[in-house]
Every structure is written in C-alpha cells, then in structure tokens.
Coordinates of C-alpha atoms in Angstrom, one line a residue:
X257 CA -26.3 8.6 0.9
X258 CA -29.8 6.8 0.4
X259 CA -30.6 6.8 4.2
X260 CA -30.0 10.7 4.1
X261 CA -32.3 11.1 1.3
X262 CA -35.0 9.0 3.0
X263 CA -34.5 11.0 6.2
X264 CA -34.8 14.4 4.2
X265 CA -38.2 12.7 2.5
X266 CA -39.4 11.8 6.1
X267 CA -38.6 15.3 7.4
X268 CA -40.7 17.0 4.6
X269 CA -43.5 14.9 5.3
X270 CA -43.6 16.1 8.7
X271 CA -43.3 19.5 7.8
X272 CA -46.3 19.3 5.7
X273 CA -48.4 17.4 8.0
X274 CA -47.6 20.1 10.8
X275 CA -48.6 22.8 8.3
X276 CA -51.6 21.2 7.5
X277 CA -52.3 20.8 11.4
X278 CA -51.7 24.6 11.7
X279 CA -54.1 25.7 9.0
X280 CA -56.8 23.4 10.3
X281 CA -56.1 25.0 14.1
X282 CA -56.1 28.7 12.4
X283 CA -59.5 28.2 10.7
X284 CA -61.0 26.9 13.7
X285 CA -59.7 29.6 15.9
X286 CA -61.0 31.9 13.4
X287 CA -64.6 30.6 13.3
X288 CA -64.9 30.5 16.9
X289 CA -63.7 34.1 17.4
X290 CA -66.2 35.0 14.4
X291 CA -69.0 33.3 16.3
X292 CA -68.0 35.1 19.8
X293 CA -68.2 38.3 17.7
X294 CA -71.7 37.8 16.6
X295 CA -73.0 36.8 19.9
X296 CA -71.4 39.8 21.7
X297 CA -71.4 42.6 19.0
X298 CA -74.8 42.5 17.8
X299 CA -76.4 46.0 18.1
X300 CA -78.4 46.7 21.2
X301 CA -81.6 48.3 21.5
X302 CA -80.8 51.2 23.5
X303 CA -78.4 52.9 20.6
X304 CA -81.4 52.3 18.3
X305 CA -84.0 54.1 20.6
X306 CA -81.5 57.0 21.3
X307 CA -80.7 57.6 17.7
X308 CA -83.8 59.1 17.2
X309 CA -83.7 62.8 17.5
X310 CA -87.2 64.5 18.4
X311 CA -85.9 68.0 18.5
X312 CA -87.0 68.2 14.9
X313 CA -89.6 71.1 14.1
X314 CA -91.5 68.7 11.8
X315 CA -93.3 65.8 13.3
X316 CA -91.9 62.5 12.8
X317 CA -93.3 60.2 10.3
X318 CA -95.1 56.8 11.0
X319 CA -92.7 54.0 10.7
X320 CA -94.1 50.9 9.6
X321 CA -92.1 47.3 10.0
X322 CA -90.8 47.7 6.4
X323 CA -89.2 51.3 7.0
X324 CA -85.7 51.6 7.8
X325 CA -84.8 53.6 10.8
X326 CA -82.0 55.8 11.0
X327 CA -78.9 54.0 11.9
X328 CA -75.2 53.6 11.9
X329 CA -73.0 51.7 9.4
X330 CA -73.1 49.0 11.9
X331 CA -76.6 48.8 12.3
X332 CA -77.5 48.4 8.6
X333 CA -76.7 45.0 8.4
X334 CA -79.1 43.9 11.1
X335 CA -82.0 45.8 10.1
X336 CA -82.1 45.1 6.2
X337 CA -79.2 46.8 5.0
X338 CA -76.4 45.3 2.6
X339 CA -75.0 42.0 3.8
X340 CA -71.7 43.0 5.0
X341 CA -69.6 41.4 7.6
X342 CA -70.4 42.6 11.2
X343 CA -67.5 43.7 13.2
X344 CA -67.2 44.7 16.9
X345 CA -66.6 48.2 18.1
X346 CA -64.8 46.9 20.9
X347 CA -62.5 44.1 21.2
X348 CA -63.4 41.3 23.2
X349 CA -61.8 40.5 26.4
X350 CA -61.0 36.8 25.5
X351 CA -59.3 37.3 22.0
X352 CA -56.1 39.3 21.8
X353 CA -56.4 39.8 18.0
X354 CA -59.6 41.0 16.0
X355 CA -61.4 38.1 14.4
X356 CA -61.1 37.6 10.7
X357 CA -63.8 36.4 8.3
X358 CA -63.0 34.7 5.0
X359 CA -65.0 34.2 2.0
X360 CA -65.6 30.6 3.0
X361 CA -68.0 32.0 5.6
X362 CA -70.0 34.3 3.2
X363 CA -73.1 32.1 2.8
X364 CA -73.5 31.2 6.6
X365 CA -73.4 35.2 7.1
X366 CA -76.2 35.8 4.1
X367 CA -78.2 33.0 6.0
X368 CA -77.8 34.9 9.3
X369 CA -78.8 38.4 7.9
X370 CA -81.8 37.0 5.9
X371 CA -83.1 35.3 9.1
X372 CA -82.4 38.7 11.0
X373 CA -84.2 40.6 8.1
X374 CA -87.1 38.5 8.3
X375 CA -90.7 39.2 10.0
X376 CA -90.6 36.5 12.2
X377 CA -92.9 37.1 15.3
X378 CA -91.3 36.9 18.6
X379 CA -93.0 34.3 21.3
X380 CA -91.6 36.8 24.2
X381 CA -92.9 40.2 24.8
X382 CA -90.4 43.0 25.5
X383 CA -91.0 45.7 27.8
X384 CA -91.0 49.0 26.2
X385 CA -87.9 50.9 26.7
X386 CA -87.9 54.5 27.5
X387 CA -85.6 56.9 25.5
X388 CA -83.0 58.5 28.4
X389 CA -83.9 62.0 26.2
X390 CA -86.8 63.2 25.4
X391 CA -87.0 66.9 24.8
X392 CA -89.7 67.9 22.6
X393 CA -91.0 71.2 22.0
X394 CA -94.1 72.5 22.7
X395 CA -96.3 73.0 19.5
X396 CA -99.9 72.9 18.5
X397 CA -99.4 69.3 17.3
X398 CA -98.2 67.5 20.6
X399 CA -100.9 65.0 20.8
X400 CA -100.1 63.5 17.2
X401 CA -96.6 63.5 18.2
X402 CA -97.0 61.7 21.2
X403 CA -99.0 59.4 19.5
X404 CA -96.8 58.5 16.7
X405 CA -93.8 58.3 19.2
X406 CA -95.5 55.6 21.1
X407 CA -96.1 53.5 18.0
X408 CA -92.8 53.8 16.9
X409 CA -91.4 52.8 20.2
X410 CA -93.9 49.6 20.3
X411 CA -92.6 48.7 16.8
X412 CA -89.1 49.2 18.0
X413 CA -89.4 46.9 21.0
X414 CA -91.1 44.2 18.6
X415 CA -88.4 44.4 16.4
X416 CA -85.7 44.3 19.1
X417 CA -87.3 41.3 20.6
X418 CA -87.4 39.7 17.3
X419 CA -83.6 40.5 16.6
X420 CA -82.6 39.0 20.1
X421 CA -84.5 35.9 19.7
X422 CA -82.9 35.6 16.2
X423 CA -79.4 35.9 17.7
X424 CA -80.1 33.5 20.3
X425 CA -81.3 30.8 17.8
X426 CA -78.3 31.6 15.6
X427 CA -75.9 31.3 18.4
X428 CA -77.5 28.1 19.2
X429 CA -76.9 26.8 15.5
X430 CA -73.4 28.5 15.5
X431 CA -72.6 26.2 18.7
X432 CA -74.2 23.4 16.9
X433 CA -72.2 23.8 13.6
X434 CA -68.9 24.4 15.4
X435 CA -69.5 20.9 17.4
X436 CA -70.1 19.6 13.9
X437 CA -67.1 21.1 12.2
X438 CA -65.2 20.0 15.2
X439 CA -66.3 16.5 14.7
X440 CA -65.9 16.7 11.0
X441 CA -62.3 18.0 11.5
X442 CA -61.6 15.2 13.6
X443 CA -62.7 12.5 11.4
X444 CA -60.8 14.3 8.6
X445 CA -57.7 14.3 10.5
X446 CA -58.3 10.8 11.3
X447 CA -58.7 9.8 7.6
X448 CA -55.5 12.1 6.6
X449 CA -53.8 10.0 9.1
X450 CA -55.1 6.9 7.6
X451 CA -54.4 8.0 4.4
X452 CA -50.8 9.1 5.1
X453 CA -50.4 5.4 6.6
X454 CA -51.7 4.3 3.7
X455 CA -49.8 6.2 1.3
X456 CA -46.5 5.0 3.5
X457 CA -47.9 1.2 3.2
X458 CA -48.3 1.5 -0.4
X459 CA -44.8 3.3 -0.9
X460 CA -43.1 0.4 1.2
X461 CA -45.0 -2.0 -1.1
X462 CA -44.1 -0.2 -4.0
X463 CA -40.6 -0.5 -2.9
X464 CA -40.8 -4.0 -1.9
X465 CA -42.3 -4.9 -5.4
X466 CA -39.3 -2.8 -6.9
X467 CA -36.9 -5.0 -5.0
X468 CA -38.8 -8.2 -6.1
X469 CA -38.7 -6.8 -9.6
X470 CA -35.1 -6.5 -9.4
X471 CA -34.4 -9.6 -8.0
X472 CA -36.6 -11.3 -10.5
X473 CA -34.8 -9.7 -13.2
X474 CA -31.6 -10.8 -11.5
X475 CA -32.9 -14.3 -11.3
X476 CA -33.9 -14.5 -14.7
X477 CA -30.3 -13.2 -15.6
X478 CA -29.1 -15.7 -13.6
X479 CA -31.0 -18.5 -15.3
X480 CA -29.7 -17.3 -18.6
X481 CA -26.2 -17.4 -17.6
X482 CA -26.6 -20.8 -16.3
X483 CA -28.3 -21.8 -19.4
X484 CA -25.9 -20.6 -21.4
X485 CA -23.0 -22.0 -19.2
X486 CA -24.7 -25.4 -19.5
X487 CA -25.0 -25.0 -23.3
X488 CA -21.3 -24.3 -23.3
X489 CA -20.8 -27.1 -21.0
X490 CA -22.6 -29.2 -23.6
X491 CA -20.6 -27.9 -26.5
X492 CA -17.2 -28.6 -24.7
X493 CA -18.3 -32.2 -23.6
X494 CA -19.0 -32.9 -27.3
X495 CA -15.6 -31.3 -28.2
X496 CA -13.8 -33.4 -25.9
X497 CA -15.7 -36.4 -27.1
X498 CA -14.8 -35.5 -30.6
X499 CA -10.8 -34.9 -29.4
X500 CA -10.4 -38.0 -27.5
X501 CA -9.0 -39.6 -30.7
X502 CA -6.5 -36.9 -30.7
X503 CA -5.5 -36.9 -26.9
X504 CA -2.2 -38.8 -27.3
X505 CA -1.1 -35.8 -29.5
X506 CA -2.5 -33.3 -27.0
X507 CA -0.4 -35.0 -24.2
X508 CA 2.6 -35.0 -26.2
X509 CA 2.3 -31.2 -27.2
X510 CA 1.4 -30.5 -23.4
X511 CA 4.7 -32.3 -22.4
X512 CA 6.8 -30.2 -25.3
X513 CA 5.2 -27.0 -23.7
X514 CA 6.4 -28.1 -20.3
X515 CA 9.9 -28.7 -21.5
X516 CA 10.1 -25.5 -23.5
X517 CA 8.7 -23.5 -20.4
X518 CA 11.6 -25.8 -18.0
X519 CA 13.8 -24.4 -20.5
X520 CA 12.8 -21.0 -20.3
X521 CA 12.8 -21.1 -16.5
X522 CA 16.2 -22.5 -16.7
X523 CA 17.6 -19.7 -18.8
X524 CA 15.9 -17.3 -16.7
X525 CA 17.3 -18.9 -13.4
X526 CA 21.0 -18.7 -15.3
X527 CA 20.4 -14.9 -16.4
X528 CA 19.5 -14.1 -12.8
X529 CA 22.5 -15.9 -11.6
X530 CA 24.9 -14.0 -13.9
X531 CA 22.9 -10.7 -12.9
X532 CA 23.4 -12.0 -9.2
X533 CA 27.3 -12.4 -9.7
X534 CA 27.4 -9.1 -11.9
X535 CA 25.9 -7.4 -8.5
X536 CA 28.3 -9.2 -6.2
X537 CA 31.0 -7.8 -8.5
X538 CA 29.9 -4.5 -8.5
X539 CA 29.2 -4.5 -4.7
X540 CA 32.8 -5.6 -4.1
X541 CA 34.0 -2.6 -6.3
X542 CA 32.1 -0.4 -4.4
X543 CA 33.2 -1.6 -1.1
X544 CA 36.9 -1.5 -2.4
X545 CA 36.2 2.3 -3.6
X546 CA 34.9 2.8 0.0
X547 CA 37.8 1.2 1.6
X548 CA 40.2 3.7 -0.8
X549 CA 37.8 6.7 0.3
X550 CA 38.6 5.8 3.7
X551 CA 42.5 5.3 3.4
X552 CA 42.1 8.8 1.6
X553 CA 40.3 10.2 4.7
X554 CA 42.5 8.7 7.0
X555 CA 45.6 10.2 5.1
X556 CA 43.7 13.8 5.1
X557 CA 43.4 13.2 8.7
X558 CA 47.1 12.6 9.1
X559 CA 48.3 15.5 7.1
X560 CA 46.0 17.6 9.2
X561 CA 47.6 16.4 12.5
X562 CA 50.7 17.2 11.1
X563 CA 49.9 20.9 10.2
X564 CA 48.4 21.3 13.7
X565 CA 51.8 19.8 15.1
X566 CA 53.8 22.3 13.1
X567 CA 51.5 25.5 14.2
X568 CA 52.3 24.0 17.9
X569 CA 55.8 24.1 17.1
X570 CA 56.0 27.4 15.6
X571 CA 54.0 28.6 18.7
X572 CA 56.5 27.2 21.1
X573 CA 59.3 28.7 19.1
X574 CA 57.8 32.1 19.2
X575 CA 57.3 31.6 22.9
X576 CA 60.9 31.1 23.5
X577 CA 62.0 33.6 20.9
X578 CA 59.7 36.0 23.1
X579 CA 61.0 34.9 26.5
X580 CA 64.8 35.6 25.1
X581 CA 63.6 39.0 24.0
X582 CA 62.4 39.8 27.4
X583 CA 65.8 38.9 28.7
X584 CA 67.8 40.5 26.6
X585 CA 65.2 43.5 27.2
X586 CA 65.9 43.2 31.1
X587 CA 69.7 43.1 30.6
X588 CA 69.7 46.4 28.5
X589 CA 67.9 48.0 31.4
X590 CA 70.0 46.8 34.0
X591 CA 73.2 48.2 31.4
X592 CA 71.3 51.2 31.0
X593 CA 70.7 51.9 34.8
X594 CA 74.1 51.1 35.9
X595 CA 75.4 53.4 32.9
X596 CA 72.9 56.3 34.3
X597 CA 74.5 55.7 37.7
X598 CA 77.9 55.8 36.5
X599 CA 77.3 59.2 34.1
X600 CA 75.6 60.7 37.1
X601 CA 78.4 60.1 39.4
X602 CA 80.9 61.6 37.1
X603 CA 78.3 64.6 36.1
X604 CA 78.3 65.4 39.9
X605 CA 82.0 65.3 40.4
X606 CA 82.7 67.5 37.3
X607 CA 79.8 69.6 38.5
X608 CA 81.5 70.1 41.9
X609 CA 84.7 70.9 40.0
X610 CA 83.2 73.7 37.8
X611 CA 81.4 74.9 40.4
X612 CA 84.7 75.3 42.7
X613 CA 86.7 76.4 40.0
X614 CA 83.7 79.1 39.3
X615 CA 83.7 80.5 42.9
X616 CA 87.2 80.2 43.4
X617 CA 86.5 79.5 47.1
X618 CA 89.4 76.7 47.3
X619 CA 92.5 78.6 46.3
X620 CA 94.6 75.6 46.9
X621 CA 92.6 73.6 44.6
X622 CA 92.3 76.3 41.7
X623 CA 95.8 77.3 42.1
X624 CA 97.3 74.3 39.8
X625 CA 94.4 74.3 37.5
X626 CA 94.5 75.9 34.2
X627 CA 92.3 77.1 31.7
X628 CA 93.2 74.1 29.4
X629 CA 92.1 71.8 32.0
X630 CA 89.0 73.7 32.4
X631 CA 88.3 73.5 28.7
X632 CA 88.7 70.0 28.6
X633 CA 86.6 69.1 31.8
X634 CA 83.6 71.3 30.0
X635 CA 84.3 69.2 26.9
X636 CA 84.2 66.1 28.7
X637 CA 81.1 67.2 30.4
X638 CA 79.3 67.7 26.9
X639 CA 80.8 64.5 25.7
X640 CA 79.2 62.7 28.7
X641 CA 75.8 64.8 28.0
X642 CA 75.7 63.6 24.4
X643 CA 76.4 60.1 25.4
X644 CA 73.8 60.1 28.0
X645 CA 71.1 61.8 25.4
X646 CA 72.4 58.8 22.8
X647 CA 72.0 56.2 25.7
X648 CA 68.5 57.7 26.2
X649 CA 67.4 57.7 22.6
X650 CA 68.6 54.4 22.4
X651 CA 66.7 53.4 25.6
X652 CA 63.6 54.8 24.0
X653 CA 64.1 52.8 20.6
X654 CA 64.8 49.7 22.6
X655 CA 61.5 50.5 24.3
X656 CA 59.4 51.0 21.5
X657 CA 61.2 47.9 19.6
X658 CA 60.2 45.9 23.0
X659 CA 56.6 47.1 22.6
X660 CA 56.5 46.1 18.8
X661 CA 58.0 42.7 19.6
X662 CA 55.3 42.2 22.6
X663 CA 52.3 43.3 20.2
X664 CA 53.7 41.1 17.3
X665 CA 54.2 38.0 19.6
X666 CA 50.7 38.7 21.2
X667 CA 49.1 39.0 17.6
X668 CA 51.2 36.0 16.6
X669 CA 49.9 34.0 19.8
X670 CA 46.6 35.1 19.3
X671 CA 46.7 34.0 15.5
X672 CA 48.3 30.5 16.5
X673 CA 45.8 30.3 19.2
X674 CA 43.0 30.8 16.9
X675 CA 44.3 28.6 14.1
X676 CA 45.1 25.8 16.7
X677 CA 41.3 25.9 17.9
X678 CA 40.3 25.7 14.4
X679 CA 42.3 22.8 13.5
X680 CA 41.0 21.1 16.6
X681 CA 37.4 21.8 16.0
X682 CA 38.0 20.6 12.3
X683 CA 39.9 17.6 13.6
X684 CA 37.0 16.9 15.7
X685 CA 34.5 17.6 13.1
X686 CA 36.6 15.1 10.6
X687 CA 36.7 12.4 13.3
X688 CA 32.9 12.9 14.0
X689 CA 32.4 12.3 10.2
X690 CA 34.9 9.6 9.8
X691 CA 32.6 7.7 12.5
X692 CA 29.5 8.4 10.9
X693 CA 30.8 7.6 7.5
X694 CA 32.3 4.2 9.2
X695 CA 28.7 3.6 10.9
X696 CA 26.8 4.1 7.5
X697 CA 29.3 1.9 5.6
X698 CA 28.7 -1.1 8.1
X699 CA 25.2 -0.3 7.8
X700 CA 25.3 -0.5 3.9
X701 CA 27.5 -3.5 4.4
X702 CA 25.2 -5.1 6.5
X703 CA 22.3 -4.4 4.1
X704 CA 24.4 -5.6 1.2
X705 CA 25.0 -8.8 3.0
X706 CA 21.4 -9.3 4.0
X707 CA 20.5 -8.7 0.5
X708 CA 23.1 -11.5 -0.5
X709 CA 21.6 -13.7 2.0
X710 CA 18.2 -13.1 0.6
X711 CA 19.4 -13.9 -3.0
X712 CA 20.9 -17.1 -1.6
X713 CA 17.8 -18.0 -0.1
X714 CA 15.7 -17.2 -3.5
X715 CA 18.5 -19.1 -5.3
X716 CA 18.1 -22.2 -3.1
X717 CA 14.3 -21.8 -3.3
X718 CA 14.6 -21.6 -7.1
X719 CA 16.8 -24.8 -7.0
X720 CA 14.5 -26.6 -4.8
X721 CA 11.4 -25.4 -7.0
X722 CA 13.3 -26.4 -10.2
X723 CA 14.1 -29.9 -8.5
X724 CA 10.1 -30.6 -7.8
X725 CA 9.3 -29.4 -11.0
X726 CA 12.0 -32.3 -12.7
X727 CA 10.2 -34.6 -10.1
X728 CA 6.8 -33.5 -11.5
X729 CA 8.1 -33.9 -15.0
X730 CA 9.2 -37.1 -14.4
X731 CA 6.2 -38.5 -12.9
X732 CA 4.4 -37.3 -16.0
X733 CA 6.9 -38.9 -17.9
X734 CA 6.1 -42.3 -16.1
X735 CA 2.5 -41.4 -16.1
X736 CA 2.9 -41.2 -20.0
X737 CA 4.6 -44.2 -20.4
X738 CA 2.0 -46.2 -18.1
X739 CA -0.6 -44.8 -20.1
X740 CA 0.7 -45.8 -23.4
X741 CA 0.8 -49.4 -21.9
X742 CA -2.2 -49.5 -20.1
X743 CA -5.7 -48.5 -21.9
X744 CA -7.5 -45.7 -19.8
X745 CA -10.8 -44.6 -19.6
X746 CA -12.0 -41.2 -21.1
X747 CA -12.7 -39.8 -17.6
X748 CA -9.0 -40.7 -16.4
X749 CA -8.0 -38.7 -19.7
X750 CA -10.0 -35.6 -18.9
X751 CA -8.9 -36.1 -15.5
X752 CA -5.4 -36.2 -16.4
X753 CA -5.7 -33.4 -18.8
X754 CA -7.3 -31.2 -16.1
X755 CA -4.7 -32.3 -13.4
X756 CA -1.9 -31.0 -16.0
X757 CA -3.6 -27.8 -17.1
X758 CA -4.0 -27.2 -13.3
X759 CA -0.6 -28.0 -12.9
X760 CA 0.3 -25.7 -15.5
X761 CA -1.5 -22.9 -14.3
X762 CA 0.4 -23.4 -10.8
X763 CA 3.6 -23.3 -12.4
X764 CA 2.6 -20.1 -14.0
X765 CA 1.7 -18.7 -11.0
X766 CA 4.8 -19.8 -9.5
X767 CA 6.5 -18.2 -12.3
X768 CA 4.7 -15.0 -11.7
X769 CA 5.6 -14.8 -8.0
X770 CA 9.2 -15.6 -8.7
X771 CA 9.3 -12.6 -11.3
X772 CA 7.7 -10.4 -8.8
X773 CA 10.1 -11.4 -5.9
X774 CA 12.8 -10.8 -8.4
X775 CA 11.3 -7.3 -9.2
X776 CA 11.2 -6.4 -5.5
X777 CA 14.9 -7.7 -5.1
X778 CA 15.8 -5.3 -8.2
X779 CA 14.0 -2.6 -6.5
X780 CA 15.7 -2.9 -3.2
X781 CA 19.1 -3.3 -4.8
X782 CA 18.3 0.0 -6.6
X783 CA 17.5 1.6 -3.3
X784 CA 20.8 0.3 -1.8
X785 CA 22.5 1.8 -4.6
X786 CA 20.9 5.0 -4.2
X787 CA 21.7 5.1 -0.7
X788 CA 25.4 4.1 -1.4
X789 CA 25.3 6.9 -3.9
X790 CA 24.2 9.3 -1.4
X791 CA 26.6 8.1 1.1
X792 CA 29.3 8.5 -1.3
X793 CA 28.4 12.2 -2.0
X794 CA 28.1 12.6 1.9
X795 CA 31.4 11.3 2.3
X796 CA 32.9 13.5 -0.5
X797 CA 31.2 16.5 1.2
X798 CA 32.8 15.4 4.5
X799 CA 36.3 15.5 3.0
X800 CA 35.5 19.1 1.0
X801 CA 34.8 20.3 4.7
X802 CA 31.1 20.3 4.5
X803 CA 28.6 19.6 7.2
X804 CA 25.7 18.3 5.1
X805 CA 24.1 15.3 6.7
X806 CA 21.9 12.7 5.0
X807 CA 18.3 12.9 4.8
X808 CA 16.3 10.1 3.5
X809 CA 12.6 11.4 3.7
X810 CA 12.7 12.5 0.2
X811 CA 13.7 9.1 -1.0
X812 CA 11.4 7.6 1.2
X813 CA 8.7 9.6 -0.4
X814 CA 9.8 8.6 -3.9
X815 CA 10.1 5.1 -2.8
X816 CA 6.6 5.2 -1.7
X817 CA 5.2 7.0 -4.7
X818 CA 6.8 4.6 -7.0
X819 CA 5.6 1.5 -4.8
X820 CA 2.0 2.8 -4.6
X821 CA -0.5 1.6 -7.1
X822 CA -1.7 4.9 -9.1
X823 CA -5.5 5.6 -9.4
X824 CA -5.2 5.7 -13.4
X825 CA -4.8 1.7 -13.3
X826 CA -8.4 1.5 -12.4
X827 CA -9.6 4.0 -14.6
X828 CA -11.0 3.2 -17.9
X829 CA -8.8 3.5 -21.0
X830 CA -10.9 6.1 -22.5
X831 CA -10.0 8.5 -19.8
X832 CA -6.4 7.6 -19.8
X833 CA -6.0 8.4 -22.9
X834 CA -6.5 12.2 -22.3
X835 CA -3.5 14.1 -20.9
X836 CA -4.9 16.5 -19.1
X837 CA -7.0 13.9 -17.1
X838 CA -3.9 11.9 -16.7
X839 CA -1.9 14.5 -15.4
X840 CA -4.7 15.7 -13.0
X841 CA -4.9 11.9 -11.7
X842 CA -1.3 11.9 -11.1
X843 CA -1.4 15.4 -9.2
X844 CA -4.5 14.0 -7.1
X845 CA -2.4 10.7 -6.6
X846 CA 0.7 12.4 -5.4
X847 CA -1.1 14.5 -3.0
X848 CA -3.3 11.7 -1.4
X849 CA -0.1 9.8 -1.0
X850 CA 1.9 12.7 0.4
X851 CA -0.9 13.4 2.7
X852 CA -1.1 9.9 4.0
X853 CA 2.8 10.2 4.4
X854 CA 2.2 13.4 6.5
X855 CA -0.7 11.7 8.6
X856 CA 1.7 8.7 8.9
X857 CA 4.7 10.4 10.2
X858 CA 2.7 12.9 12.7
X859 CA 0.2 11.3 15.1
X860 CA -0.9 14.7 16.2
X861 CA -2.4 15.7 12.7
X862 CA -3.9 12.1 12.8
X863 CA -5.8 12.6 16.2
X864 CA -6.7 16.0 15.0
X865 CA -8.2 14.6 12.0
X866 CA -10.1 11.8 14.1
X867 CA -11.2 14.3 16.6
X868 CA -12.6 16.7 13.7
X869 CA -14.7 14.0 12.2
X870 CA -16.2 12.5 15.3
X871 CA -17.2 16.3 16.2
X872 CA -18.7 16.8 12.9
X873 CA -20.9 13.4 12.8
X874 CA -22.2 14.4 16.5
X875 CA -23.0 17.8 15.4
X876 CA -24.9 16.5 12.6
X877 CA -26.8 14.2 14.5
X878 CA -27.4 16.9 17.2
X879 CA -29.0 18.9 14.3
X880 CA -31.0 16.3 12.9
X881 CA -32.5 15.0 16.6
X882 CA -33.1 18.5 17.7
X883 CA -34.5 20.1 14.6
X884 CA -38.2 21.4 15.2
X885 CA -40.4 22.8 12.8
X886 CA -41.5 26.6 12.7
X887 CA -45.1 26.9 14.1
X888 CA -46.7 30.3 13.5
X889 CA -49.3 31.6 16.1
X890 CA -52.9 32.8 14.7
X891 CA -52.0 36.3 15.1
X892 CA -48.5 36.1 13.5
X893 CA -47.4 38.4 10.5
X894 CA -45.8 35.8 8.3
X895 CA -49.2 33.8 8.0
X896 CA -51.2 34.8 4.7
X897 CA -53.8 37.5 5.0
X898 CA -57.2 36.7 3.6
X899 CA -58.4 39.5 1.2
X900 CA -60.6 42.3 2.7
X901 CA -59.8 41.3 6.1
X902 CA -57.7 44.3 7.1

C-alpha cells in the first residue's frame, strides 16, 4: 500500500498547486478589473456642471478651490470627500462580473485619492464647458450672478483638467504597477516551482538518508551477529580442543546411540509389519463379509424371482378358470335358448288347443275332450309357465354371477399385472443395484490391492534403507577399528565427528519422512475404511429396497479440512490460548477451505471472480488517470468573498 499512499500524497500536492495558481489568477483578474473601473468610471465634468442648479432665488456664493461643490456620493471621493472605494455606475462591456476591491488595495486607493484631491496645476488648459440648462430669473442683481457663475465655471474647468491629468497619470502608474506585479508574480511562481522542486529533492534525500540509516543499522547488526558468531566459533574451537582427549568416548557413545536408534527403527518396522498383517487380515475379513452379503443378495434375488413366477402361475390359472367359466356360460346360454324354444313350441300348441276348446269351432276335436283334460292342460300350462319363470330367474342369476366373475377376473388380472410390473421393476432395480455394488466392490478391492502394493513397496524400501544403514554402521565400525589402529589428527577426528553428525541428521530426517509416509498411508487406509463402510451401508439400503446412492463430496470436504494446515498453526501461542479466537480462526479457516473447494469445483465461479477483479482494477486505474482537480471561475459562488465587497 506504500505506492497508494505516495500516489495520494502526490495528488494532494497537485491540488494545492492548482489552488495556489487559481488564487493568484483571481487576484490578478481583480486588480485588472479594478484598474479598468478607475479608468472608465471617473466622474466626468459635465455632471458636475449640470448638478449646480441656478434656479435659486438667492445669488450663488463664490466658490474657491477649497470649497466643496454639491455632488453625489460617487463624486465626493474625487473632490475631497471621504476615501471610500469608487464603483462604476454602469458595468463595463469587457467584464461580466463587477470588480471587487480587497483590503490589500486600500493603501493604493488612499494614495490615488490624495493625488486627486491635491492642488496640482495642470499643464493643459481646458476649454470652458457651458452648462446645458441655465435658466436664471431676471432680478436686480443679474450682473453679480453672471460674474459669480463665470468665475465658478472657470474654477470648475481648472479642477476638471487637473482631475483628468491626475487620472491619466494614475492610469499609467496602474499599468506600470500591473506590469511589475505580473513580473513579480511570474518570478514568485518560478520561485515557488523551484521551492517545490527543492522540497521534493529534500524529501527524496531524506528518504534516501533514512534508507541509508536503516541499511547502516542492519549492517551494524549483521556485524555484531558476525562478531558473536566468531566468538561462538572460537569458544567452540576451544571446547573441541579441550574435548579432544575424550574423543574416543564420544565416538563410542555415538556408536551406541546409533545402535539404539537402529534397534528402535527395527522395532518400529516390526510394529508396522504387524499392523500391516492386521490390516491385511481385516481386509480379508471384510472381503469375506462382502462376499457373504453378495450371496445373500443373490438369494434374495432368487426368492423374488420365485415370487414373480408364482404370481405368473396364479395369473395363468385365473385365466384358465375364466376361460372355463366363459365356456360353461356359453353352454348354459345355449341350453337356455333351446329350452326356451321348446317351451315356446309347447305353449303355442297348448294355446291352440285351449283356443279351439274355447271357441268350440271344431266339434270333432272337442267331442272327445273332457273337462278333466282341459284342467290338466291348464295345469300343465301353468307348470310350464312356472318352469319358464324359474329358468328366466336362473338365467338372470347366471348372468349376474357371470358379470361378477368377469369383474373379479378383471380386477384380479389388473392386480396381477400391477404386481408383475412392480416385481419386474423391483427386479431390474435389484439387478442395477447389484451391478453397482459389484462395481464398487471391485473398485474397493482394486484400491485395497493398490494399497497392499504400496505397503509392499514401502516395506521393500524400508528393508533396503535398513540394509544401507547396516552397511553404514559396518563401515563406521571398520572406520573405528582402523582409527584405533592408526593415529589420526585432530582435523580428521573433527571431520569424522561432523560426518557422523550429518549422517545422524540425515537418518533422523529419513525416519521422519518414513513416519510421515506411514501417517499418510494410515490416513489412506482410514479413508478406504470409511468408503468401505459407506459401501456397506449402501448395500444394506439396497437390500432393504431403498434407492439411496453414495455421494463422496462431504467426505472429500472433511478429508480436505483434515489435510489442510490450519491458520492457527502460524499464529502466536498467546492468541491460540483464547477459545474465542481459536473458534473464530477455525470458522474462518473452514469457510476459506470450502470457498476454495467451491471455486475448484465450479469453473464458472472462478471465471466470474477473475473477471470481477480485472474490471475492478481497470476501473481504479481509469479513475486515478482521468481525475482532474476542481477549478473555480473568478465569478463562482463557491469562492470566499472579501469582507465589504457586496
């Protein structure tokens, strides 16, 4: 932000320079306008002559040079009145605004008025100007009045000439003073520019001096640190020289520590191997569990298929029963029709017989018919009618039963069809879920095999590193043996000690790297276990009939939150002790990580953020480049008004 503060300072300095230039231009314009007002608005001689009224009954007094004439307020300043600023009665054609007089010009105005009121003889003689209107009443003292008027006019003409000459001289003096003022303003402007340049150069020199002082201080501190390091090196050298006698003990102690660390690494390796075996056993158990669950799912699929087949068989049985019922109904209808025809024929014959008996038209037929036969025929007719009615009733019952059977068969067929469709859809869902679970199981098995391969590779790398360390230890033992046999110098001993310490540091770093790799593998294994649990839960939901799917975004979010280094790790311990601060930092950390994940998942959001930042920077640059300071005109209402200038 230092460049922004420098830019703001430069902008303020530029505004101050513009304000000073505007103020100087305004003062210059006001002086020019006031000088033009003095030259144009000086009272002419004609109003002075015309202001004298000769229509008074008394004779006009003799006016000397020191006596004031009757005059207006604008004329009193010219003819010896009080020294007030002269203002034009009419605005000049060249200026849009009336001139304003400041307090700084009071002295020059007083000098001008003193010059105008002084009795300086004029070099040029003015012709007497006759008044336009001279209406004098004829009285007894006309001659005296005429003499007084002529003397008054002569004195007035002399005063007017002196005034005009004084005005011209003052105009010349004003022009010269304006030229001098413009030259002085130009010189002052140049001096101000030089002063600003000098101030900028001084500020730059001051900043350079500050930088040099800081660098000198840094160099002094570095020199002190170097001296302290030299002293420490000298002390260490003396200590090494003093400890030279006990170097053999130090070597033996270093060898013992290396042996102890080697044993620790071997124990850690054994523990890791045991943990690896346990993990392999657990993975095998989980695989067997998954296979058992798969078998259970297959059995459930078989049972569902059996149920579907049973429903199909029931549907076919219902269809055959419906067909047989329809056949029986057709036979019953045919029998009923035949019986109806037979009964109709019998009834027609009986009706004919009864009609012949009633009419008595055929004597040869009715001669042998008795009343008992007639009654018997009537009884048979009634019986046949009853049978016909019973057959009709049975037929209606059969029709109703047939309709009920058809409706029942239709409803059963619809239910069976719906059940078949539901079972087929459930079977397809189960097949899809089975395929998805098999794919997930294969994926997890592949991940498990990859993890096992990685563990084997790390194991082999650990073994190779252990072999290298054993070789190094053997080399160190051989070196110690050769060292005990041969006499070595102090420098060789120091170099060997340094080499041993460097090897020790390298081994420690290797151990730390191995531990970090182990932690990463443990995290990967935990992630695989969590994914396996999720797969197990999804398979159980599939068996229950639900259609839930596995989504790993939250897991990825949690894994990301657990993997990313927190902000609180770089904060001082005093702030981490506070619970509120720690909670706030954790919330900010989670929000920033989730925002990063959001931007990582959605490229449109990333593109929008980039475009927004570019447009914002471009707008700021345009505003900074195109900014112009506000400049007021001389007649602006926002400028400060001088006192008494209204």
